[in-house]
Amino acid sequence: MTQEQLRVGILGAGNITRVHAAGWQTYPERAQITAVADVARDRAQAFSDLYTSGAASVYDAVEALVADPAVDVVDICLPHHLHTDAIIAAARAGKAILCEKPLCTNLDDATRIRVVIDETGVTFMSAHNQLFQPSLLEARRLMAGGFLGQPYFFRSIETFQSRAFDPWAGADEQTAGPRAWGWRGDVKQAGGGELLDTGYHATYRLLSLANDRPVEVTAVLSRFFQRQLTVEDTALVIVRFASGTVGEIITSWALDVVGGRHFEVSGELGTMAGGATYLTHQLYGWPEASQREFQPASTFTAEIGHFLNVVQLGASNPATLDHAARALQLIKAAYRSAEEGRTVTLPDDPTQPATPRDAATETTYSAHVPTEAMA
Ligand SMILES: NC(=O)c1ccc[n+]([C@@H]2O[C@H](COP(=O)([O-])OP(=O)(O)OC[C@H]3O[C@@H](n4cnc5c(N)ncnc54)[C@H](O)[C@@H]3O)[C@@H](O)[C@H]2O)c1
């Protein structure tokens, strides 16, 4: 595709679509919203009226929007279980695709998506907006320049206490829970719990920091606060990478961490930690940490700007299908690990599921436990 203005069709006119709309509208020379579809047609119409003065065509089905010749790009903002069919339909129609996280709800679907994306050759980018946090970009730049020397340990954090459902409202747990949470409260539609939803951000962030292949996963899941859910509201996941570096994911709808921290990296020479508006770093021996501040930025707007660069200028794609599948594979592995109470091994192909660990992966940093220490 060229640098001409791209015509954007949005699938789903719910919560996140408004944020995407603000993103697309930041680049009026390069993109224009020309269509929107939602099963709740009135919602799609309200969106068209509000954001395009009614100019965008309104549909109530995915198929109708992807068949619209006045759409070059399909932006998928649907519930998780609808991503697969929407991606496949948009790819078959030859559209470039930006799709909200998670890629889909299971690895079989990831394989199906990969076949179609490979066949059609359309551009596909996952909406991994947190990759565009200025603090993360700066941390990765510093690490690439060797600032921390050899990195050893990464922690990725995505936590908040969700009050989307008020546990003190006294509502009947049987009926009010799933209704209050909508499709997110139904594991058939959501594909998992908090880890697959909000934890997906922490997962792709960890993968981007480590820049390495995850080989082993160990997880503990909890439901601390969201008693209406049948799934976890909190996850702790430990990941060993092929080089021997170690990562940790902390993600929750039940709790938060101090200072809104998103990540930490510790290495040979020092340590760093970042949040939405800051990056703190301290080399060992420095008397105190040094902090750089960033202006609050919309990561969604930055992500959409980058997607335009990928489609129009051939910029490199930081959230390809394989990146997205790897995040999903890791999360599914964490579910298996937690349920079976053991470490699992990840295959190289990101669309393939984890297997039980038969022997620990040997790395440069493997530390064995002497018998005396275990007694
Ligand atoms: N990147 C982020 O931080 C972030 C934040 C929120 C949501 N999301 C993602 O965005 C996606 C949507 O989440 P949301 O919070 O906007 O959900 P939502 O429930 O607010 O909106 C979903 C919309 O899809 C519509 N819809 C449902 N079935 C449909 C169908 N068959 N055809 C057309 N429309 C249909 C619904 O009517 C609704 O308007 C999810 O995948 C979620 O993970 C990402």
Tab-separated table of C-alpha atoms and ligand atoms in Angstrom:
chain	number	residue	atom	x	y	z
A	1	MET	CA	0.000	0.000	0.000
A	2	THR	CA	1.098	3.559	-0.592
A	3	GLN	CA	1.210	6.679	1.493
A	4	GLU	CA	-2.238	7.671	0.292
A	5	GLN	CA	-4.882	8.079	2.954
A	6	LEU	CA	-5.943	4.664	4.224
A	7	ARG	CA	-9.628	3.922	4.717
A	8	VAL	CA	-10.213	2.272	8.074
A	9	GLY	CA	-13.092	-0.024	9.033
A	10	ILE	CA	-13.497	-0.752	12.732
A	11	LEU	CA	-15.055	-3.978	14.021
A	12	GLY	CA	-16.776	-3.460	17.364
A	13	ALA	CA	-17.905	-0.113	18.720
A	14	GLY	CA	-17.352	-0.763	22.415
A	15	ASN	CA	-14.993	0.471	25.057
A	16	ILE	CA	-11.591	0.340	23.355
A	17	THR	CA	-12.870	1.554	19.979
A	18	ARG	CA	-13.166	5.098	21.303
A	19	VAL	CA	-9.505	5.061	22.214
A	20	HIS	CA	-8.599	3.729	18.763
A	21	ALA	CA	-10.746	6.422	17.152
A	22	ALA	CA	-8.728	9.113	18.898
A	23	GLY	CA	-5.617	7.406	17.564
A	24	TRP	CA	-6.771	7.275	13.947
A	25	GLN	CA	-7.929	10.879	14.136
A	26	THR	CA	-4.443	11.994	15.150
A	27	TYR	CA	-3.293	11.226	11.584
A	28	PRO	CA	-5.997	12.757	9.336
A	29	GLU	CA	-3.648	13.037	6.356
A	30	ARG	CA	-2.872	9.356	6.503
A	31	ALA	CA	-6.062	7.625	7.622
A	32	GLN	CA	-9.794	8.107	7.719
A	33	ILE	CA	-12.455	6.012	9.464
A	34	THR	CA	-14.868	5.002	6.704
A	35	ALA	CA	-16.832	2.153	8.283
A	36	VAL	CA	-17.801	0.666	11.630
A	37	ALA	CA	-19.630	-2.555	12.511
A	38	ASP	CA	-21.244	-3.760	15.706
A	39	VAL	CA	-23.999	-6.304	16.398
A	40	ALA	CA	-25.489	-3.494	18.415
A	41	ARG	CA	-26.132	-1.408	15.321
A	42	ASP	CA	-27.197	1.617	17.338
A	43	ARG	CA	-23.782	1.615	18.999
A	44	ALA	CA	-22.069	1.575	15.613
A	45	GLN	CA	-24.349	4.388	14.421
A	46	ALA	CA	-23.603	6.456	17.540
A	47	PHE	CA	-19.892	5.923	16.931
A	48	SER	CA	-20.188	6.989	13.287
A	49	ASP	CA	-22.157	10.093	14.302
A	50	LEU	CA	-19.764	11.072	17.075
A	51	TYR	CA	-16.431	10.462	15.373
A	52	THR	CA	-17.187	10.949	11.659
A	53	SER	CA	-20.351	13.105	11.694
A	54	GLY	CA	-22.187	10.096	10.305
A	55	ALA	CA	-19.895	9.746	7.281
A	56	ALA	CA	-18.640	6.265	8.184
A	57	SER	CA	-20.801	3.428	6.858
A	58	VAL	CA	-22.556	1.469	9.571
A	59	TYR	CA	-22.859	-2.328	9.546
A	60	ASP	CA	-24.127	-4.907	11.988
A	61	ALA	CA	-21.966	-7.817	10.811
A	62	VAL	CA	-18.259	-8.466	10.383
A	63	GLU	CA	-18.774	-9.929	6.886
A	64	ALA	CA	-20.488	-6.785	5.605
A	65	LEU	CA	-17.683	-4.502	6.756
A	66	VAL	CA	-14.861	-6.613	5.368
A	67	ALA	CA	-16.681	-6.785	2.016
A	68	ASP	CA	-16.776	-2.985	1.796
A	69	PRO	CA	-14.416	-1.904	-1.019
A	70	ALA	CA	-14.039	1.477	0.686
A	71	VAL	CA	-12.049	-0.181	3.490
A	72	ASP	CA	-8.283	-0.770	3.228
A	73	VAL	CA	-7.555	-1.503	6.881
A	74	VAL	CA	-9.626	-3.498	9.359
A	75	ASP	CA	-9.154	-2.577	13.010
A	76	ILE	CA	-10.486	-5.425	15.178
A	77	CYS	CA	-11.869	-4.322	18.558
A	78	LEU	CA	-14.145	-7.291	19.204
A	79	PRO	CA	-14.347	-9.613	22.234
A	80	HIS	CA	-11.552	-12.190	22.321
A	81	HIS	CA	-13.460	-15.194	20.924
A	82	LEU	CA	-14.375	-13.258	17.768
A	83	HIS	CA	-10.823	-12.291	16.786
A	84	THR	CA	-10.004	-15.455	14.811
A	85	ASP	CA	-12.902	-15.347	12.365
A	86	ALA	CA	-12.575	-11.580	11.966
A	87	ILE	CA	-8.850	-11.811	11.171
A	88	ILE	CA	-9.416	-14.624	8.690
A	89	ALA	CA	-12.295	-12.809	6.972
A	90	ALA	CA	-10.340	-9.546	6.743
A	91	ALA	CA	-7.234	-11.308	5.425
A	92	ARG	CA	-9.223	-13.183	2.788
A	93	ALA	CA	-10.662	-9.820	1.709
A	94	GLY	CA	-7.099	-8.512	1.284
A	95	LYS	CA	-7.258	-5.906	4.069
A	96	ALA	CA	-4.357	-4.866	6.283
A	97	ILE	CA	-5.180	-5.788	9.879
A	98	LEU	CA	-4.637	-4.227	13.280
A	99	CYS	CA	-6.099	-6.544	15.936
A	100	GLU	CA	-6.598	-5.960	19.632
A	101	LYS	CA	-4.966	-8.310	22.100
A	102	PRO	CA	-5.070	-11.202	22.682
A	103	LEU	CA	-4.448	-12.642	19.233
A	104	CYS	CA	-7.177	-15.236	19.862
A	105	THR	CA	-8.250	-17.617	22.608
A	106	ASN	CA	-6.385	-20.834	21.753
A	107	LEU	CA	-3.320	-22.061	19.889
A	108	ASP	CA	-5.275	-24.044	17.276
A	109	ASP	CA	-6.798	-20.763	16.182
A	110	ALA	CA	-3.341	-19.171	16.106
A	111	THR	CA	-2.296	-21.878	13.649
A	112	ARG	CA	-5.379	-21.275	11.485
A	113	ILE	CA	-4.686	-17.548	11.480
A	114	ARG	CA	-1.059	-18.081	10.537
A	115	VAL	CA	-2.011	-20.227	7.535
A	116	VAL	CA	-4.311	-17.516	6.187
A	117	ILE	CA	-1.938	-14.611	6.867
A	118	ASP	CA	0.849	-16.531	5.113
A	119	GLU	CA	-1.409	-17.396	2.174
A	120	THR	CA	-2.790	-13.913	1.677
A	121	GLY	CA	0.370	-11.956	2.552
A	122	VAL	CA	-1.637	-9.145	4.142
A	123	THR	CA	-0.072	-6.952	6.825
A	124	PHE	CA	-1.010	-8.104	10.305
A	125	MET	CA	-0.054	-6.245	13.469
A	126	SER	CA	-1.249	-7.019	16.963
A	127	ALA	CA	-2.310	-4.033	19.029
A	128	HIS	CA	0.444	-4.397	21.629
A	129	ASN	CA	0.103	-0.805	22.712
A	130	GLN	CA	2.299	-1.109	25.793
A	131	LEU	CA	5.296	-1.623	23.510
A	132	PHE	CA	5.043	2.101	22.814
A	133	GLN	CA	5.461	3.285	26.413
A	134	PRO	CA	8.316	5.827	26.276
A	135	SER	CA	9.932	4.305	29.389
A	136	LEU	CA	10.000	0.854	27.807
A	137	LEU	CA	11.393	2.181	24.527
A	138	GLU	CA	14.115	4.024	26.438
A	139	ALA	CA	14.938	1.004	28.613
A	140	ARG	CA	15.282	-1.190	25.545
A	141	ARG	CA	17.479	1.440	23.884
A	142	LEU	CA	19.740	1.604	26.943
A	143	MET	CA	19.959	-2.177	27.189
A	144	ALA	CA	20.796	-2.509	23.497
A	145	GLY	CA	23.662	-0.077	24.126
A	146	GLY	CA	24.986	-2.315	26.913
A	147	PHE	CA	24.063	0.031	29.773
A	148	LEU	CA	23.318	-2.813	32.197
A	149	GLY	CA	25.915	-5.154	30.744
A	150	GLN	CA	24.492	-8.633	30.538
A	151	PRO	CA	20.851	-8.568	31.706
A	152	TYR	CA	19.939	-11.358	34.151
A	153	PHE	CA	16.427	-10.764	35.386
A	154	PHE	CA	13.277	-9.062	34.076
A	155	ARG	CA	10.017	-8.383	35.855
A	156	SER	CA	6.934	-7.242	33.953
A	157	ILE	CA	3.979	-5.907	35.917
A	158	GLU	CA	0.425	-5.119	34.810
A	159	THR	CA	-1.749	-4.676	37.857
A	160	PHE	CA	-4.760	-2.764	39.065
A	161	GLN	CA	-7.682	-3.439	41.323
A	162	SER	CA	-10.715	-3.650	39.100
A	163	ARG	CA	-13.982	-2.416	40.533
A	164	ALA	CA	-15.824	-3.167	37.264
A	165	PHE	CA	-17.872	-5.451	39.433
A	166	ASP	CA	-18.478	-4.147	42.909
A	167	PRO	CA	-18.037	-7.038	45.328
A	168	TRP	CA	-19.738	-5.072	48.097
A	169	ALA	CA	-22.918	-4.381	46.163
A	170	GLY	CA	-24.591	-7.420	47.702
A	171	ALA	CA	-25.742	-8.699	44.333
A	172	ASP	CA	-26.521	-12.345	43.735
A	173	GLU	CA	-23.192	-13.878	42.806
A	174	GLN	CA	-24.759	-16.428	40.454
A	175	THR	CA	-26.364	-13.917	38.150
A	176	ALA	CA	-24.721	-10.580	38.744
A	177	GLY	CA	-21.116	-11.716	38.268
A	178	PRO	CA	-21.173	-12.846	34.651
A	179	ARG	CA	-23.557	-10.048	33.718
A	180	ALA	CA	-21.420	-7.374	35.316
A	181	TRP	CA	-18.320	-8.717	33.627
A	182	GLY	CA	-20.094	-9.357	30.312
A	183	TRP	CA	-18.174	-11.616	27.938
A	184	ARG	CA	-15.058	-11.209	30.117
A	185	GLY	CA	-16.785	-13.230	32.833
A	186	ASP	CA	-17.405	-16.155	30.483
A	187	VAL	CA	-14.320	-18.285	29.928
A	188	LYS	CA	-15.719	-19.669	26.641
A	189	GLN	CA	-15.632	-16.163	25.204
A	190	ALA	CA	-12.665	-14.723	27.086
A	191	GLY	CA	-10.503	-17.850	26.620
A	192	GLY	CA	-9.048	-17.484	30.110
A	193	GLY	CA	-9.026	-15.077	32.978
A	194	GLU	CA	-7.016	-12.037	33.979
A	195	LEU	CA	-3.733	-13.475	32.677
A	196	LEU	CA	-5.032	-13.850	29.134
A	197	ASP	CA	-6.654	-10.424	29.237
A	198	THR	CA	-4.677	-7.787	31.130
A	199	GLY	CA	-1.757	-10.160	31.713
A	200	TYR	CA	-1.250	-10.333	27.964
A	201	HIS	CA	0.311	-6.852	28.150
A	202	ALA	CA	2.732	-7.962	30.848
A	203	THR	CA	3.577	-11.016	28.758
A	204	TYR	CA	4.481	-9.297	25.503
A	205	ARG	CA	6.341	-6.626	27.491
A	206	LEU	CA	8.434	-9.314	29.174
A	207	LEU	CA	9.137	-10.910	25.787
A	208	SER	CA	10.210	-7.574	24.335
A	209	LEU	CA	12.528	-6.850	27.286
A	210	ALA	CA	14.145	-10.279	27.227
A	211	ASN	CA	14.358	-10.365	23.422
A	212	ASP	CA	14.887	-14.095	23.728
A	213	ARG	CA	12.980	-17.343	23.337
A	214	PRO	CA	11.087	-18.531	26.433
A	215	VAL	CA	11.802	-22.195	27.140
A	216	GLU	CA	10.276	-22.970	30.537
A	217	VAL	CA	7.237	-21.634	32.367
A	218	THR	CA	6.074	-22.038	35.965
A	219	ALA	CA	2.941	-20.316	37.218
A	220	VAL	CA	0.786	-19.790	40.263
A	221	LEU	CA	-2.745	-18.438	39.800
A	222	SER	CA	-4.997	-16.954	42.468
A	223	ARG	CA	-8.430	-15.450	42.826
A	224	PHE	CA	-7.984	-12.963	45.635
A	225	PHE	CA	-10.634	-10.322	45.123
A	226	GLN	CA	-12.919	-10.956	42.139
A	227	ARG	CA	-14.931	-13.697	43.797
A	228	GLN	CA	-17.566	-13.630	41.039
A	229	LEU	CA	-15.129	-14.921	38.455
A	230	THR	CA	-14.581	-18.626	37.955
A	231	VAL	CA	-11.038	-17.946	36.767
A	232	GLU	CA	-7.954	-16.271	38.215
A	233	ASP	CA	-7.777	-12.571	39.002
A	234	THR	CA	-4.026	-12.679	39.665
A	235	ALA	CA	-1.071	-14.524	38.166
A	236	LEU	CA	2.589	-14.940	38.986
A	237	VAL	CA	4.537	-16.501	36.130
A	238	ILE	CA	8.233	-17.372	36.066
A	239	VAL	CA	9.905	-17.780	32.689
A	240	ARG	CA	13.317	-19.144	31.851
A	241	PHE	CA	14.718	-17.948	28.533
A	242	ALA	CA	17.022	-19.867	26.195
A	243	SER	CA	20.052	-17.764	27.187
A	244	GLY	CA	19.395	-18.535	30.865
A	245	THR	CA	17.990	-15.131	31.786
A	246	VAL	CA	14.885	-15.264	33.949
A	247	GLY	CA	11.654	-13.324	33.734
A	248	GLU	CA	8.692	-12.820	35.995
A	249	ILE	CA	5.175	-11.651	35.251
A	250	ILE	CA	2.974	-10.171	37.955
A	251	THR	CA	-0.505	-9.324	36.785
A	252	SER	CA	-3.756	-8.709	38.586
A	253	TRP	CA	-7.281	-7.333	38.760
A	254	ALA	CA	-7.093	-7.711	42.546
A	255	LEU	CA	-4.066	-5.712	43.622
A	256	ASP	CA	-1.589	-3.090	42.583
A	257	VAL	CA	2.087	-2.379	43.208
A	258	VAL	CA	3.550	0.803	44.607
A	259	GLY	CA	4.369	3.577	42.155
A	260	GLY	CA	2.605	2.139	39.118
A	261	ARG	CA	5.715	0.259	38.095
A	262	HIS	CA	5.554	-1.613	34.762
A	263	PHE	CA	8.894	-3.355	34.659
A	264	GLU	CA	12.264	-3.918	36.269
A	265	VAL	CA	15.490	-5.165	34.740
A	266	SER	CA	18.562	-6.211	36.716
A	267	GLY	CA	21.846	-7.104	35.103
A	268	GLU	CA	25.568	-7.340	35.454
A	269	LEU	CA	26.167	-3.611	35.950
A	270	GLY	CA	22.971	-2.270	37.493
A	271	THR	CA	19.232	-2.089	37.509
A	272	MET	CA	16.335	-0.171	35.935
A	273	ALA	CA	12.639	0.232	36.614
A	274	GLY	CA	9.984	1.961	34.540
A	275	GLY	CA	6.410	3.170	34.777
A	276	ALA	CA	4.154	5.159	32.480
A	277	THR	CA	6.007	8.425	33.043
A	278	TYR	CA	9.421	7.529	34.397
A	279	LEU	CA	12.508	5.402	34.007
A	280	THR	CA	14.728	4.958	37.045
A	281	HIS	CA	18.183	3.479	36.747
A	282	GLN	CA	20.998	2.814	39.142
A	283	LEU	CA	24.326	1.231	38.375
A	284	TYR	CA	25.785	-0.758	41.268
A	285	GLY	CA	27.916	1.570	43.375
A	286	TRP	CA	25.916	4.682	42.532
A	287	PRO	CA	24.779	6.280	45.811
A	288	GLU	CA	21.292	6.818	44.473
A	289	ALA	CA	19.108	6.157	41.468
A	290	SER	CA	18.719	8.595	38.622
A	291	GLN	CA	15.265	9.202	37.194
A	292	ARG	CA	14.114	10.415	33.828
A	293	GLU	CA	10.559	11.733	33.481
A	294	PHE	CA	8.348	11.380	30.401
A	295	GLN	CA	5.228	13.251	29.415
A	296	PRO	CA	2.157	11.015	29.665
A	297	ALA	CA	1.599	9.600	26.168
A	298	SER	CA	-1.240	7.681	24.535
A	299	THR	CA	0.340	4.358	23.687
A	300	PHE	CA	-2.668	3.605	21.463
A	301	THR	CA	-2.054	6.677	19.339
A	302	ALA	CA	1.639	5.806	19.077
A	303	GLU	CA	0.735	2.235	18.140
A	304	ILE	CA	-1.643	3.382	15.390
A	305	GLY	CA	0.995	5.799	14.087
A	306	HIS	CA	3.455	2.942	13.934
A	307	PHE	CA	0.927	0.677	12.221
A	308	LEU	CA	0.573	3.365	9.545
A	309	ASN	CA	4.354	3.387	9.189
A	310	VAL	CA	4.332	-0.399	8.767
A	311	VAL	CA	1.625	-0.323	6.100
A	312	GLN	CA	2.594	2.864	4.287
A	313	LEU	CA	6.357	3.067	4.757
A	314	GLY	CA	7.387	-0.550	5.298
A	315	ALA	CA	8.571	0.078	8.873
A	316	SER	CA	9.447	-3.014	10.903
A	317	ASN	CA	6.539	-4.672	12.648
A	318	PRO	CA	7.058	-5.068	16.408
A	319	ALA	CA	3.927	-7.197	16.935
A	320	THR	CA	3.764	-9.769	14.150
A	321	LEU	CA	1.631	-12.847	14.238
A	322	ASP	CA	4.514	-14.842	15.696
A	323	HIS	CA	5.088	-12.266	18.454
A	324	ALA	CA	1.402	-12.436	19.335
A	325	ALA	CA	1.297	-16.234	19.149
A	326	ARG	CA	4.354	-16.427	21.430
A	327	ALA	CA	2.581	-14.362	24.079
A	328	LEU	CA	-0.486	-16.599	23.801
A	329	GLN	CA	1.647	-19.755	23.923
A	330	LEU	CA	3.362	-18.535	27.092
A	331	ILE	CA	0.033	-17.743	28.764
A	332	LYS	CA	-1.478	-21.089	27.835
A	333	ALA	CA	1.666	-22.741	29.177
A	334	ALA	CA	1.210	-20.811	32.428
A	335	TYR	CA	-2.362	-22.105	32.719
A	336	ARG	CA	-1.162	-25.658	32.230
A	337	SER	CA	1.697	-25.205	34.681
A	338	ALA	CA	-0.584	-23.778	37.360
A	339	GLU	CA	-3.188	-26.488	36.957
A	340	GLU	CA	-0.671	-29.340	36.992
A	341	GLY	CA	1.582	-27.804	39.627
A	342	ARG	CA	4.775	-28.198	37.603
A	343	THR	CA	7.106	-26.486	35.196
A	344	VAL	CA	6.347	-26.899	31.490
A	345	THR	CA	8.557	-26.635	28.405
A	346	LEU	CA	7.781	-24.430	25.421
A	347	PRO	CA	8.384	-25.646	21.869
A	348	ASP	CA	10.135	-23.387	19.385
A	349	ASP	CA	7.039	-22.997	17.186
A	350	PRO	CA	4.941	-20.322	18.960
A	351	THR	CA	1.668	-21.874	17.820
A	352	GLN	CA	2.414	-25.209	19.526
A	353	PRO	CA	1.403	-25.926	23.133
A	354	ALA	CA	3.711	-26.527	26.080
A	355	THR	CA	4.720	-30.031	27.097
A	356	PRO	CA	5.483	-31.292	30.601
A	357	ARG	CA	9.136	-30.729	31.474
A	358	ASP	CA	11.069	-33.995	31.386
A	359	ALA	CA	14.443	-32.484	32.265
A	360	ALA	CA	15.450	-28.985	33.298
A	361	THR	CA	16.784	-26.838	30.457
A	362	GLU	CA	20.530	-26.442	30.897
A	363	THR	CA	21.733	-22.878	30.422
A	364	THR	CA	24.867	-20.897	31.165
A	365	TYR	CA	23.288	-19.838	34.439
A	366	SER	CA	21.833	-23.149	35.599
A	367	ALA	CA	22.488	-23.674	39.305
A	368	HIS	CA	22.202	-27.179	40.687
A	369	VAL	CA	21.147	-27.930	44.208
A	370	PRO	CA	23.505	-30.153	46.202
A	371	THR	CA	21.801	-33.003	48.091
A	372	GLU	CA	22.849	-31.448	51.407
A	373	ALA	CA	20.964	-28.286	50.573
A	374	MET	CA	17.732	-30.182	50.022
A	375	ALA	CA	17.871	-32.229	53.204
B	1	LIG	N1	-5.108	-2.675	24.704
B	1	LIG	C1	-5.850	-2.482	25.777
B	1	LIG	O1	-5.401	-1.947	26.790
B	1	LIG	C2	-7.283	-2.934	25.740
B	1	LIG	C3	-8.213	-2.395	26.644
B	1	LIG	C4	-9.537	-2.807	26.562
B	1	LIG	C5	-9.919	-3.761	25.617
B	1	LIG	N2	-8.971	-4.281	24.781
B	1	LIG	C6	-9.344	-5.341	23.826
B	1	LIG	O2	-10.324	-4.857	22.916
B	1	LIG	C7	-11.258	-5.880	22.610
B	1	LIG	C8	-12.656	-5.355	22.904
B	1	LIG	O3	-12.727	-5.012	24.284
B	1	LIG	P1	-13.755	-3.904	24.794
B	1	LIG	O4	-13.414	-3.633	26.211
B	1	LIG	O5	-13.814	-2.777	23.832
B	1	LIG	O6	-15.119	-4.752	24.744
B	1	LIG	P2	-16.590	-4.187	24.695
B	1	LIG	O7	-17.439	-5.276	25.207
B	1	LIG	O8	-16.674	-2.829	25.342
B	1	LIG	O9	-16.857	-3.956	23.130
B	1	LIG	C9	-17.004	-5.028	22.240
B	1	LIG	C10	-17.989	-4.612	21.165
B	1	LIG	O10	-18.095	-5.685	20.210
B	1	LIG	C11	-19.449	-5.801	19.849
B	1	LIG	N3	-19.707	-7.136	19.310
B	1	LIG	C12	-19.897	-8.286	20.003
B	1	LIG	N4	-20.107	-9.298	19.151
B	1	LIG	C13	-20.044	-8.793	17.903
B	1	LIG	C14	-20.146	-9.354	16.599
B	1	LIG	N5	-20.387	-10.658	16.422
B	1	LIG	N6	-20.024	-8.527	15.536
B	1	LIG	C15	-19.802	-7.197	15.699
B	1	LIG	N7	-19.704	-6.610	16.914
B	1	LIG	C16	-19.805	-7.412	17.997
B	1	LIG	C17	-20.218	-5.520	21.118
B	1	LIG	O11	-21.561	-5.173	20.860
B	1	LIG	C18	-19.391	-4.366	21.721
B	1	LIG	O12	-19.877	-3.110	21.302
B	1	LIG	C19	-10.878	-7.094	23.468
B	1	LIG	O13	-10.164	-8.013	22.692
B	1	LIG	C20	-9.966	-6.514	24.541
B	1	LIG	O14	-8.962	-7.407	24.973
B	1	LIG	C21	-7.689	-3.869	24.809
